[in-house]
Amino acid sequence: MTNQSTNNLLMIRPVAFGFNVQTAESNAFQKQDADQQAVQHKAQQEFDGFVQILRDNGVNVTVINDTAEPHTPDSIFPNNWVSFHDTGDIFLYPMQAENRRLERREDIIRQLEDKFKANHVIDLSRFEAKQQFLEGTGSMVLDRENKMAYACLSPRTNAEVLKAFCDYTGYEAVTFDAFDQSGQAIYHTNVLMAIGSKFVVICLDSITNPTEKEKVTNSLTSTNKKIVDITFDQMNHFAGNMLEVKNADDETLIVMSQAAFKSLTDEQKASLEKYGKLVYADINTIETNGGGSARCMMAEVHLEVRD
């Protein structure tokens, strides 16, 4: 039986985090702070604080430092270039921004293989040559237990690459189009939805096509997920960008940013608390300049732990 969540996370500590001009065109969530040197310092503090909160809650976090060269301003978001599965498979993904392709590091895979059992590395980055992209569990929100891959199609999420992933894994793709309140395509599925074992947080307003909205809703209810619907404003505070994880005692945690937590209503918090403890960290600098939040920073390692 595949578990939706794991106690093992990979996180990449930034050395030169900052606003990435190459990703800003398709990521409406990015905003540039004036002093980019201060941004790196604050991002590092926020990262360390977030890791500490996770560890204090019993989560096993493998932290690997980014390197100064080559310059990878978004390396803090590893879930886009790699995913780890309980089959022992590791997937590498095609990335739209050229400087994000440099985040794929063999030495990170090797370090993880010291602690975890891996079988195959399946490299989908060849699709970059055709300008086709699938940015990991940013582009896809995986229901691992039911083998469903939810994906809003965008410049960074291509149906053909998604099909290749599904062919390898046996997942079923549930695709749709999603737009923010100004009509721009949402760049990553994981900013509008998060799937837990028994719940889903989703901004249904972003799926403007009624047929597609019904398809997504039916798929979620058929797998017995409690739907927690969020507004555009909550989505813009990254309430869709959360992740269910386990701790060492096998308790369920629902991890998000402080901004996401504060945006939720008391009723929504009570709904989610039925399924896990809400854990949050202040990562405002990272969210603002990077256009990603808590979920993007955590790559779940579903590989078997070595004895």
PDB file of C-alpha atoms in Angstrom:
ATOM      1  CA  MET A   1       0.000   0.000   0.000  1.00  0.00           C
ATOM      2  CA  THR A   2       1.418   3.353  -1.039  1.00  0.00           C
ATOM      3  CA  ASN A   3       1.281   6.042   1.628  1.00  0.00           C
ATOM      4  CA  GLN A   4       0.305   9.576   0.734  1.00  0.00           C
ATOM      5  CA  SER A   5       2.841  11.123   3.080  1.00  0.00           C
ATOM      6  CA  THR A   6       6.290  10.403   4.465  1.00  0.00           C
ATOM      7  CA  ASN A   7       8.468  11.360   7.434  1.00  0.00           C
ATOM      8  CA  ASN A   8      11.495  11.986   5.186  1.00  0.00           C
ATOM      9  CA  LEU A   9      12.055  15.305   3.431  1.00  0.00           C
ATOM     10  CA  LEU A  10      14.855  16.763   1.316  1.00  0.00           C
ATOM     11  CA  MET A  11      15.420  20.516   1.589  1.00  0.00           C
ATOM     12  CA  ILE A  12      18.080  22.636  -0.136  1.00  0.00           C
ATOM     13  CA  ARG A  13      19.647  25.442   1.914  1.00  0.00           C
ATOM     14  CA  PRO A  14      20.109  28.541  -0.271  1.00  0.00           C
ATOM     15  CA  VAL A  15      23.423  30.335  -0.778  1.00  0.00           C
ATOM     16  CA  ALA A  16      22.317  32.834  -3.434  1.00  0.00           C
ATOM     17  CA  PHE A  17      18.533  32.945  -3.244  1.00  0.00           C
ATOM     18  CA  GLY A  18      16.822  35.809  -5.030  1.00  0.00           C
ATOM     19  CA  PHE A  19      14.266  36.996  -7.530  1.00  0.00           C
ATOM     20  CA  ASN A  20      14.615  34.881 -10.688  1.00  0.00           C
ATOM     21  CA  VAL A  21      14.021  36.986 -13.804  1.00  0.00           C
ATOM     22  CA  GLN A  22      13.841  33.814 -15.941  1.00  0.00           C
ATOM     23  CA  THR A  23      10.766  32.502 -14.097  1.00  0.00           C
ATOM     24  CA  ALA A  24       8.949  35.781 -13.431  1.00  0.00           C
ATOM     25  CA  GLU A  25       7.131  35.914 -16.750  1.00  0.00           C
ATOM     26  CA  SER A  26       4.998  32.852 -15.992  1.00  0.00           C
ATOM     27  CA  ASN A  27       4.923  33.197 -12.182  1.00  0.00           C
ATOM     28  CA  ALA A  28       2.557  35.970 -11.123  1.00  0.00           C
ATOM     29  CA  PHE A  29       3.327  35.252  -7.448  1.00  0.00           C
ATOM     30  CA  GLN A  30       6.888  36.637  -7.661  1.00  0.00           C
ATOM     31  CA  LYS A  31       7.588  40.177  -6.460  1.00  0.00           C
ATOM     32  CA  GLN A  32      11.086  41.665  -6.383  1.00  0.00           C
ATOM     33  CA  ASP A  33      12.425  43.171  -3.149  1.00  0.00           C
ATOM     34  CA  ALA A  34      14.806  46.078  -3.802  1.00  0.00           C
ATOM     35  CA  ASP A  35      17.743  44.831  -1.745  1.00  0.00           C
ATOM     36  CA  GLN A  36      18.585  41.391  -3.114  1.00  0.00           C
ATOM     37  CA  GLN A  37      21.599  40.916  -0.800  1.00  0.00           C
ATOM     38  CA  ALA A  38      19.350  41.293   2.220  1.00  0.00           C
ATOM     39  CA  VAL A  39      16.941  38.852   0.560  1.00  0.00           C
ATOM     40  CA  GLN A  40      19.513  36.022   0.592  1.00  0.00           C
ATOM     41  CA  HIS A  41      20.309  36.638   4.280  1.00  0.00           C
ATOM     42  CA  LYS A  42      16.632  36.719   5.258  1.00  0.00           C
ATOM     43  CA  ALA A  43      15.837  33.678   3.113  1.00  0.00           C
ATOM     44  CA  GLN A  44      18.570  31.689   4.849  1.00  0.00           C
ATOM     45  CA  GLN A  45      17.184  32.663   8.265  1.00  0.00           C
ATOM     46  CA  GLU A  46      13.661  31.725   7.205  1.00  0.00           C
ATOM     47  CA  PHE A  47      14.890  28.420   5.763  1.00  0.00           C
ATOM     48  CA  ASP A  48      16.765  27.498   8.953  1.00  0.00           C
ATOM     49  CA  GLY A  49      13.760  28.448  11.078  1.00  0.00           C
ATOM     50  CA  PHE A  50      11.445  26.334   8.933  1.00  0.00           C
ATOM     51  CA  VAL A  51      13.754  23.292   9.121  1.00  0.00           C
ATOM     52  CA  GLN A  52      13.942  23.690  12.908  1.00  0.00           C
ATOM     53  CA  ILE A  53      10.136  23.780  13.206  1.00  0.00           C
ATOM     54  CA  LEU A  54       9.868  20.596  11.133  1.00  0.00           C
ATOM     55  CA  ARG A  55      12.527  18.822  13.202  1.00  0.00           C
ATOM     56  CA  ASP A  56      10.941  19.999  16.458  1.00  0.00           C
ATOM     57  CA  ASN A  57       7.763  18.313  15.227  1.00  0.00           C
ATOM     58  CA  GLY A  58       9.559  15.022  14.624  1.00  0.00           C
ATOM     59  CA  VAL A  59      10.111  15.215  10.852  1.00  0.00           C
ATOM     60  CA  ASN A  60      13.343  13.801   9.415  1.00  0.00           C
ATOM     61  CA  VAL A  61      14.804  16.538   7.185  1.00  0.00           C
ATOM     62  CA  THR A  62      17.887  15.959   5.043  1.00  0.00           C
ATOM     63  CA  VAL A  63      19.394  19.410   4.398  1.00  0.00           C
ATOM     64  CA  ILE A  64      21.863  19.769   1.527  1.00  0.00           C
ATOM     65  CA  ASN A  65      23.566  23.093   0.865  1.00  0.00           C
ATOM     66  CA  ASP A  66      23.271  24.737  -2.497  1.00  0.00           C
ATOM     67  CA  THR A  67      26.513  25.699  -4.228  1.00  0.00           C
ATOM     68  CA  ALA A  68      27.483  29.276  -5.101  1.00  0.00           C
ATOM     69  CA  GLU A  69      28.342  28.198  -8.662  1.00  0.00           C
ATOM     70  CA  PRO A  70      26.450  27.768 -10.894  1.00  0.00           C
ATOM     71  CA  HIS A  71      24.011  30.468  -9.783  1.00  0.00           C
ATOM     72  CA  THR A  72      20.631  28.847  -9.040  1.00  0.00           C
ATOM     73  CA  PRO A  73      18.373  31.451  -7.385  1.00  0.00           C
ATOM     74  CA  ASP A  74      15.444  28.985  -7.063  1.00  0.00           C
ATOM     75  CA  SER A  75      17.345  25.977  -5.687  1.00  0.00           C
ATOM     76  CA  ILE A  76      15.324  26.328  -2.470  1.00  0.00           C
ATOM     77  CA  PHE A  77      12.419  24.684  -4.385  1.00  0.00           C
ATOM     78  CA  PRO A  78      13.754  21.150  -5.116  1.00  0.00           C
ATOM     79  CA  ASN A  79      10.333  19.555  -5.580  1.00  0.00           C
ATOM     80  CA  ASN A  80      10.310  20.907  -9.139  1.00  0.00           C
ATOM     81  CA  TRP A  81      13.310  18.997 -10.452  1.00  0.00           C
ATOM     82  CA  VAL A  82      13.138  15.696  -8.560  1.00  0.00           C
ATOM     83  CA  SER A  83      10.634  13.296  -7.016  1.00  0.00           C
ATOM     84  CA  PHE A  84      11.193  10.118  -5.024  1.00  0.00           C
ATOM     85  CA  HIS A  85       8.768   7.183  -5.075  1.00  0.00           C
ATOM     86  CA  ASP A  86       8.198   4.103  -2.922  1.00  0.00           C
ATOM     87  CA  THR A  87       8.950   1.910  -5.958  1.00  0.00           C
ATOM     88  CA  GLY A  88      12.562   3.040  -5.554  1.00  0.00           C
ATOM     89  CA  ASP A  89      12.280   5.247  -8.637  1.00  0.00           C
ATOM     90  CA  ILE A  90      13.697   8.766  -8.780  1.00  0.00           C
ATOM     91  CA  PHE A  91      12.349  11.101 -11.470  1.00  0.00           C
ATOM     92  CA  LEU A  92      14.223  14.078 -12.888  1.00  0.00           C
ATOM     93  CA  TYR A  93      12.115  16.693 -14.641  1.00  0.00           C
ATOM     94  CA  PRO A  94      12.369  19.114 -17.583  1.00  0.00           C
ATOM     95  CA  MET A  95      12.442  22.714 -16.375  1.00  0.00           C
ATOM     96  CA  GLN A  96      11.391  25.768 -18.368  1.00  0.00           C
ATOM     97  CA  ALA A  97      13.959  28.261 -16.997  1.00  0.00           C
ATOM     98  CA  GLU A  98      17.493  27.504 -18.117  1.00  0.00           C
ATOM     99  CA  ASN A  99      19.002  28.474 -14.769  1.00  0.00           C
ATOM    100  CA  ARG A 100      16.627  26.071 -13.016  1.00  0.00           C
ATOM    101  CA  ARG A 101      17.967  23.156 -15.070  1.00  0.00           C
ATOM    102  CA  LEU A 102      21.251  23.633 -13.212  1.00  0.00           C
ATOM    103  CA  GLU A 103      19.504  22.598  -9.978  1.00  0.00           C
ATOM    104  CA  ARG A 104      19.523  18.938 -11.089  1.00  0.00           C
ATOM    105  CA  ARG A 105      22.572  17.680  -9.178  1.00  0.00           C
ATOM    106  CA  GLU A 106      23.849  14.129  -9.272  1.00  0.00           C
ATOM    107  CA  ASP A 107      25.692  14.620  -5.990  1.00  0.00           C
ATOM    108  CA  ILE A 108      22.356  15.266  -4.228  1.00  0.00           C
ATOM    109  CA  ILE A 109      20.989  11.972  -5.564  1.00  0.00           C
ATOM    110  CA  ARG A 110      24.175  10.183  -4.436  1.00  0.00           C
ATOM    111  CA  GLN A 111      23.978  11.647  -0.933  1.00  0.00           C
ATOM    112  CA  LEU A 112      20.403  10.423  -0.612  1.00  0.00           C
ATOM    113  CA  GLU A 113      21.414   6.972  -1.863  1.00  0.00           C
ATOM    114  CA  ASP A 114      23.675   6.699   1.200  1.00  0.00           C
ATOM    115  CA  LYS A 115      20.552   6.818   3.396  1.00  0.00           C
ATOM    116  CA  PHE A 116      17.833   5.431   1.148  1.00  0.00           C
ATOM    117  CA  LYS A 117      17.404   2.550  -1.308  1.00  0.00           C
ATOM    118  CA  ALA A 118      16.956   3.678  -4.926  1.00  0.00           C
ATOM    119  CA  ASN A 119      16.423   1.474  -7.987  1.00  0.00           C
ATOM    120  CA  HIS A 120      16.202   3.614 -11.099  1.00  0.00           C
ATOM    121  CA  VAL A 121      16.676   7.235 -12.054  1.00  0.00           C
ATOM    122  CA  ILE A 122      14.179   8.108 -14.782  1.00  0.00           C
ATOM    123  CA  ASP A 123      15.306  11.279 -16.538  1.00  0.00           C
ATOM    124  CA  LEU A 124      12.569  13.207 -18.339  1.00  0.00           C
ATOM    125  CA  SER A 125      14.800  16.231 -18.936  1.00  0.00           C
ATOM    126  CA  ARG A 126      15.211  15.197 -22.589  1.00  0.00           C
ATOM    127  CA  PHE A 127      11.866  16.930 -23.225  1.00  0.00           C
ATOM    128  CA  GLU A 128      13.612  20.279 -22.753  1.00  0.00           C
ATOM    129  CA  ALA A 129      14.995  19.887 -26.286  1.00  0.00           C
ATOM    130  CA  LYS A 130      11.378  20.041 -27.524  1.00  0.00           C
ATOM    131  CA  GLN A 131      10.490  22.952 -25.222  1.00  0.00           C
ATOM    132  CA  GLN A 132       8.167  20.681 -23.242  1.00  0.00           C
ATOM    133  CA  PHE A 133       8.218  20.919 -19.463  1.00  0.00           C
ATOM    134  CA  LEU A 134       6.877  19.179 -16.372  1.00  0.00           C
ATOM    135  CA  GLU A 135       8.174  20.701 -13.167  1.00  0.00           C
ATOM    136  CA  GLY A 136       7.805  17.815 -10.778  1.00  0.00           C
ATOM    137  CA  THR A 137       5.342  17.990  -7.921  1.00  0.00           C
ATOM    138  CA  GLY A 138       4.859  21.661  -8.699  1.00  0.00           C
ATOM    139  CA  SER A 139       3.279  20.769 -12.041  1.00  0.00           C
ATOM    140  CA  MET A 140       1.576  17.662 -10.659  1.00  0.00           C
ATOM    141  CA  VAL A 141      -0.207  17.243  -7.355  1.00  0.00           C
ATOM    142  CA  LEU A 142      -0.048  13.512  -6.687  1.00  0.00           C
ATOM    143  CA  ASP A 143      -2.670  11.439  -4.947  1.00  0.00           C
ATOM    144  CA  ARG A 144      -0.175   8.671  -4.272  1.00  0.00           C
ATOM    145  CA  GLU A 145      -2.659   6.294  -2.652  1.00  0.00           C
ATOM    146  CA  ASN A 146      -5.053   6.363  -5.620  1.00  0.00           C
ATOM    147  CA  LYS A 147      -2.363   6.903  -8.278  1.00  0.00           C
ATOM    148  CA  MET A 148      -3.905  10.104  -9.648  1.00  0.00           C
ATOM    149  CA  ALA A 149      -1.830  13.017 -10.979  1.00  0.00           C
ATOM    150  CA  TYR A 150      -3.736  16.311 -10.959  1.00  0.00           C
ATOM    151  CA  ALA A 151      -2.256  18.909 -13.294  1.00  0.00           C
ATOM    152  CA  CYS A 152      -3.286  22.326 -14.547  1.00  0.00           C
ATOM    153  CA  LEU A 153      -1.740  22.719 -17.980  1.00  0.00           C
ATOM    154  CA  SER A 154       0.504  25.756 -18.400  1.00  0.00           C
ATOM    155  CA  PRO A 155       3.753  26.776 -20.123  1.00  0.00           C
ATOM    156  CA  ARG A 156       5.492  24.744 -17.411  1.00  0.00           C
ATOM    157  CA  THR A 157       3.166  21.721 -17.461  1.00  0.00           C
ATOM    158  CA  ASN A 158       2.981  19.876 -20.760  1.00  0.00           C
ATOM    159  CA  ALA A 159       0.458  17.092 -21.431  1.00  0.00           C
ATOM    160  CA  GLU A 160       2.937  14.958 -23.397  1.00  0.00           C
ATOM    161  CA  VAL A 161       5.534  14.906 -20.618  1.00  0.00           C
ATOM    162  CA  LEU A 162       2.768  14.233 -18.111  1.00  0.00           C
ATOM    163  CA  LYS A 163       1.716  11.238 -20.200  1.00  0.00           C
ATOM    164  CA  ALA A 164       5.313   9.960 -20.145  1.00  0.00           C
ATOM    165  CA  PHE A 165       5.329  10.201 -16.338  1.00  0.00           C
ATOM    166  CA  CYS A 166       1.996   8.385 -16.131  1.00  0.00           C
ATOM    167  CA  ASP A 167       3.161   5.667 -18.543  1.00  0.00           C
ATOM    168  CA  TYR A 168       6.153   4.989 -16.299  1.00  0.00           C
ATOM    169  CA  THR A 169       4.257   5.070 -13.010  1.00  0.00           C
ATOM    170  CA  GLY A 170       0.771   3.828 -13.780  1.00  0.00           C
ATOM    171  CA  TYR A 171      -0.752   7.080 -12.568  1.00  0.00           C
ATOM    172  CA  GLU A 172      -3.918   8.452 -14.164  1.00  0.00           C
ATOM    173  CA  ALA A 173      -3.715  12.097 -15.251  1.00  0.00           C
ATOM    174  CA  VAL A 174      -6.506  14.511 -14.344  1.00  0.00           C
ATOM    175  CA  THR A 175      -5.788  17.634 -16.403  1.00  0.00           C
ATOM    176  CA  PHE A 176      -7.517  21.004 -16.459  1.00  0.00           C
ATOM    177  CA  ASP A 177      -6.877  24.690 -17.091  1.00  0.00           C
ATOM    178  CA  ALA A 178      -6.662  27.120 -14.179  1.00  0.00           C
ATOM    179  CA  PHE A 179      -6.397  30.892 -14.040  1.00  0.00           C
ATOM    180  CA  ASP A 180      -5.822  33.515 -11.369  1.00  0.00           C
ATOM    181  CA  GLN A 181      -8.289  36.348 -10.791  1.00  0.00           C
ATOM    182  CA  SER A 182      -6.693  38.436 -13.558  1.00  0.00           C
ATOM    183  CA  GLY A 183      -7.011  35.617 -16.091  1.00  0.00           C
ATOM    184  CA  GLN A 184      -3.336  34.553 -16.183  1.00  0.00           C
ATOM    185  CA  ALA A 185      -2.703  30.802 -16.375  1.00  0.00           C
ATOM    186  CA  ILE A 186      -1.571  29.500 -12.986  1.00  0.00           C
ATOM    187  CA  TYR A 187       2.004  28.342 -13.431  1.00  0.00           C
ATOM    188  CA  HIS A 188       2.032  25.375 -11.023  1.00  0.00           C
ATOM    189  CA  THR A 189      -0.788  23.132  -9.837  1.00  0.00           C
ATOM    190  CA  ASN A 190       0.576  23.056  -6.300  1.00  0.00           C
ATOM    191  CA  VAL A 191      -0.263  26.708  -5.689  1.00  0.00           C
ATOM    192  CA  LEU A 192      -3.966  26.047  -6.208  1.00  0.00           C
ATOM    193  CA  MET A 193      -4.317  22.605  -4.609  1.00  0.00           C
ATOM    194  CA  ALA A 194      -2.831  20.303  -1.980  1.00  0.00           C
ATOM    195  CA  ILE A 195      -3.832  16.679  -1.461  1.00  0.00           C
ATOM    196  CA  GLY A 196      -3.681  14.823   1.843  1.00  0.00           C
ATOM    197  CA  SER A 197      -4.726  11.273   2.689  1.00  0.00           C
ATOM    198  CA  LYS A 198      -8.273  12.356   3.518  1.00  0.00           C
ATOM    199  CA  PHE A 199      -8.579  15.961   2.384  1.00  0.00           C
ATOM    200  CA  VAL A 200      -7.845  18.322  -0.475  1.00  0.00           C
ATOM    201  CA  VAL A 201      -7.348  22.070  -0.295  1.00  0.00           C
ATOM    202  CA  ILE A 202      -8.269  23.619  -3.638  1.00  0.00           C
ATOM    203  CA  CYS A 203      -9.189  26.942  -5.199  1.00  0.00           C
ATOM    204  CA  LEU A 204     -12.128  25.748  -7.297  1.00  0.00           C
ATOM    205  CA  ASP A 205     -12.760  29.303  -8.567  1.00  0.00           C
ATOM    206  CA  SER A 206      -9.512  29.055 -10.554  1.00  0.00           C
ATOM    207  CA  ILE A 207     -10.968  26.250 -12.713  1.00  0.00           C
ATOM    208  CA  THR A 208     -13.212  28.373 -14.901  1.00  0.00           C
ATOM    209  CA  ASN A 209     -14.469  25.672 -17.273  1.00  0.00           C
ATOM    210  CA  PRO A 210     -17.575  24.106 -15.614  1.00  0.00           C
ATOM    211  CA  THR A 211     -16.989  20.686 -17.207  1.00  0.00           C
ATOM    212  CA  GLU A 212     -13.383  20.595 -16.000  1.00  0.00           C
ATOM    213  CA  LYS A 213     -14.383  21.814 -12.545  1.00  0.00           C
ATOM    214  CA  GLU A 214     -16.945  19.017 -12.327  1.00  0.00           C
ATOM    215  CA  LYS A 215     -14.379  16.456 -13.544  1.00  0.00           C
ATOM    216  CA  VAL A 216     -11.882  17.492 -10.856  1.00  0.00           C
ATOM    217  CA  THR A 217     -14.520  17.634  -8.113  1.00  0.00           C
ATOM    218  CA  ASN A 218     -15.918  14.215  -9.054  1.00  0.00           C
ATOM    219  CA  SER A 219     -12.433  12.708  -9.105  1.00  0.00           C
ATOM    220  CA  LEU A 220     -11.683  14.076  -5.637  1.00  0.00           C
ATOM    221  CA  THR A 221     -14.993  12.993  -4.115  1.00  0.00           C
ATOM    222  CA  SER A 222     -14.721   9.528  -5.693  1.00  0.00           C
ATOM    223  CA  THR A 223     -11.509   9.044  -3.701  1.00  0.00           C
ATOM    224  CA  ASN A 224     -13.279  10.168  -0.494  1.00  0.00           C
ATOM    225  CA  LYS A 225     -11.407  13.441  -0.039  1.00  0.00           C
ATOM    226  CA  LYS A 226     -12.947  16.165   2.094  1.00  0.00           C
ATOM    227  CA  ILE A 227     -12.800  19.289  -0.102  1.00  0.00           C
ATOM    228  CA  VAL A 228     -11.654  22.478   1.621  1.00  0.00           C
ATOM    229  CA  ASP A 229     -12.347  25.199  -0.952  1.00  0.00           C
ATOM    230  CA  ILE A 230     -10.175  28.328  -0.766  1.00  0.00           C
ATOM    231  CA  THR A 231     -10.627  31.774  -2.303  1.00  0.00           C
ATOM    232  CA  PHE A 232      -8.336  33.530  -4.781  1.00  0.00           C
ATOM    233  CA  ASP A 233      -7.098  35.735  -1.931  1.00  0.00           C
ATOM    234  CA  GLN A 234      -6.219  32.688   0.178  1.00  0.00           C
ATOM    235  CA  MET A 235      -4.517  31.090  -2.817  1.00  0.00           C
ATOM    236  CA  ASN A 236      -2.476  34.276  -3.259  1.00  0.00           C
ATOM    237  CA  HIS A 237      -1.357  33.835   0.371  1.00  0.00           C
ATOM    238  CA  PHE A 238      -0.223  30.297  -0.592  1.00  0.00           C
ATOM    239  CA  ALA A 239      -2.995  28.448   1.257  1.00  0.00           C
ATOM    240  CA  GLY A 240      -3.032  25.953  -1.629  1.00  0.00           C
ATOM    241  CA  ASN A 241       0.687  25.300  -1.188  1.00  0.00           C
ATOM    242  CA  MET A 242       0.682  23.001   1.819  1.00  0.00           C
ATOM    243  CA  LEU A 243       1.912  19.445   2.323  1.00  0.00           C
ATOM    244  CA  GLU A 244       0.834  16.542   4.490  1.00  0.00           C
ATOM    245  CA  VAL A 245       3.818  14.876   6.165  1.00  0.00           C
ATOM    246  CA  LYS A 246       4.291  12.305   8.934  1.00  0.00           C
ATOM    247  CA  ASN A 247       6.465  12.620  12.007  1.00  0.00           C
ATOM    248  CA  ALA A 248       8.552   9.957  13.751  1.00  0.00           C
ATOM    249  CA  ASP A 249       5.500   8.849  15.775  1.00  0.00           C
ATOM    250  CA  ASP A 250       3.470   8.443  12.568  1.00  0.00           C
ATOM    251  CA  GLU A 251       1.312  11.436  13.433  1.00  0.00           C
ATOM    252  CA  THR A 252       0.011  13.520  10.532  1.00  0.00           C
ATOM    253  CA  LEU A 253       1.183  17.103  10.146  1.00  0.00           C
ATOM    254  CA  ILE A 254      -0.179  19.603   7.637  1.00  0.00           C
ATOM    255  CA  VAL A 255       2.677  21.979   6.840  1.00  0.00           C
ATOM    256  CA  MET A 256       2.230  25.467   5.395  1.00  0.00           C
ATOM    257  CA  SER A 257       3.560  28.999   5.643  1.00  0.00           C
ATOM    258  CA  GLN A 258       2.505  31.503   8.282  1.00  0.00           C
ATOM    259  CA  ALA A 259       0.870  33.616   5.551  1.00  0.00           C
ATOM    260  CA  ALA A 260      -1.196  30.604   4.437  1.00  0.00           C
ATOM    261  CA  PHE A 261      -2.183  29.774   8.022  1.00  0.00           C
ATOM    262  CA  LYS A 262      -3.249  33.343   8.755  1.00  0.00           C
ATOM    263  CA  SER A 263      -5.358  33.477   5.576  1.00  0.00           C
ATOM    264  CA  LEU A 264      -7.481  30.469   6.582  1.00  0.00           C
ATOM    265  CA  THR A 265     -10.813  30.964   8.334  1.00  0.00           C
ATOM    266  CA  ASP A 266     -11.438  29.380  11.734  1.00  0.00           C
ATOM    267  CA  GLU A 267     -13.818  26.973  10.033  1.00  0.00           C
ATOM    268  CA  GLN A 268     -11.187  25.903   7.489  1.00  0.00           C
ATOM    269  CA  LYS A 269      -8.582  25.431  10.235  1.00  0.00           C
ATOM    270  CA  ALA A 270     -11.042  23.303  12.233  1.00  0.00           C
ATOM    271  CA  SER A 271     -11.757  21.237   9.103  1.00  0.00           C
ATOM    272  CA  LEU A 272      -8.064  20.587   8.487  1.00  0.00           C
ATOM    273  CA  GLU A 273      -7.288  19.904  12.153  1.00  0.00           C
ATOM    274  CA  LYS A 274      -9.479  16.807  11.933  1.00  0.00           C
ATOM    275  CA  TYR A 275      -6.830  15.338   9.633  1.00  0.00           C
ATOM    276  CA  GLY A 276      -3.584  16.528  11.211  1.00  0.00           C
ATOM    277  CA  LYS A 277      -1.710  19.072  13.293  1.00  0.00           C
ATOM    278  CA  LEU A 278      -1.286  22.410  11.500  1.00  0.00           C
ATOM    279  CA  VAL A 279       2.384  23.412  11.416  1.00  0.00           C
ATOM    280  CA  TYR A 280       3.556  26.699   9.904  1.00  0.00           C
ATOM    281  CA  ALA A 281       6.634  28.873   9.514  1.00  0.00           C
ATOM    282  CA  ASP A 282       7.276  32.493   8.548  1.00  0.00           C
ATOM    283  CA  ILE A 283       8.857  32.347   5.087  1.00  0.00           C
ATOM    284  CA  ASN A 284       7.632  35.697   3.796  1.00  0.00           C
ATOM    285  CA  THR A 285      10.873  36.715   2.016  1.00  0.00           C
ATOM    286  CA  ILE A 286      11.051  33.369   0.212  1.00  0.00           C
ATOM    287  CA  GLU A 287       7.402  33.564  -0.815  1.00  0.00           C
ATOM    288  CA  THR A 288       7.646  37.142  -2.051  1.00  0.00           C
ATOM    289  CA  ASN A 289      10.817  36.893  -4.136  1.00  0.00           C
ATOM    290  CA  GLY A 290      10.562  33.221  -5.094  1.00  0.00           C
ATOM    291  CA  GLY A 291       6.850  33.017  -5.836  1.00  0.00           C
ATOM    292  CA  GLY A 292       6.716  29.649  -4.075  1.00  0.00           C
ATOM    293  CA  SER A 293       5.946  28.585  -0.535  1.00  0.00           C
ATOM    294  CA  ALA A 294       6.245  25.803   2.028  1.00  0.00           C
ATOM    295  CA  ARG A 295       5.262  22.894  -0.178  1.00  0.00           C
ATOM    296  CA  CYS A 296       7.714  23.911  -2.917  1.00  0.00           C
ATOM    297  CA  MET A 297      10.573  23.809  -0.403  1.00  0.00           C
ATOM    298  CA  MET A 298       9.978  20.188   0.612  1.00  0.00           C
ATOM    299  CA  ALA A 299      10.783  17.247  -1.651  1.00  0.00           C
ATOM    300  CA  GLU A 300       9.249  14.156  -0.077  1.00  0.00           C
ATOM    301  CA  VAL A 301      11.540  11.132  -0.016  1.00  0.00           C
ATOM    302  CA  HIS A 302       9.313   8.070  -0.331  1.00  0.00           C
ATOM    303  CA  LEU A 303      12.295   5.737  -0.810  1.00  0.00           C
ATOM    304  CA  GLU A 304      12.900   2.918   1.669  1.00  0.00           C
ATOM    305  CA  VAL A 305      15.366   3.817   4.411  1.00  0.00           C
ATOM    306  CA  ARG A 306      18.599   1.774   4.442  1.00  0.00           C
ATOM    307  CA  ASP A 307      19.180  -0.373   7.538  1.00  0.00           C
TER     308      ASP A 307
END
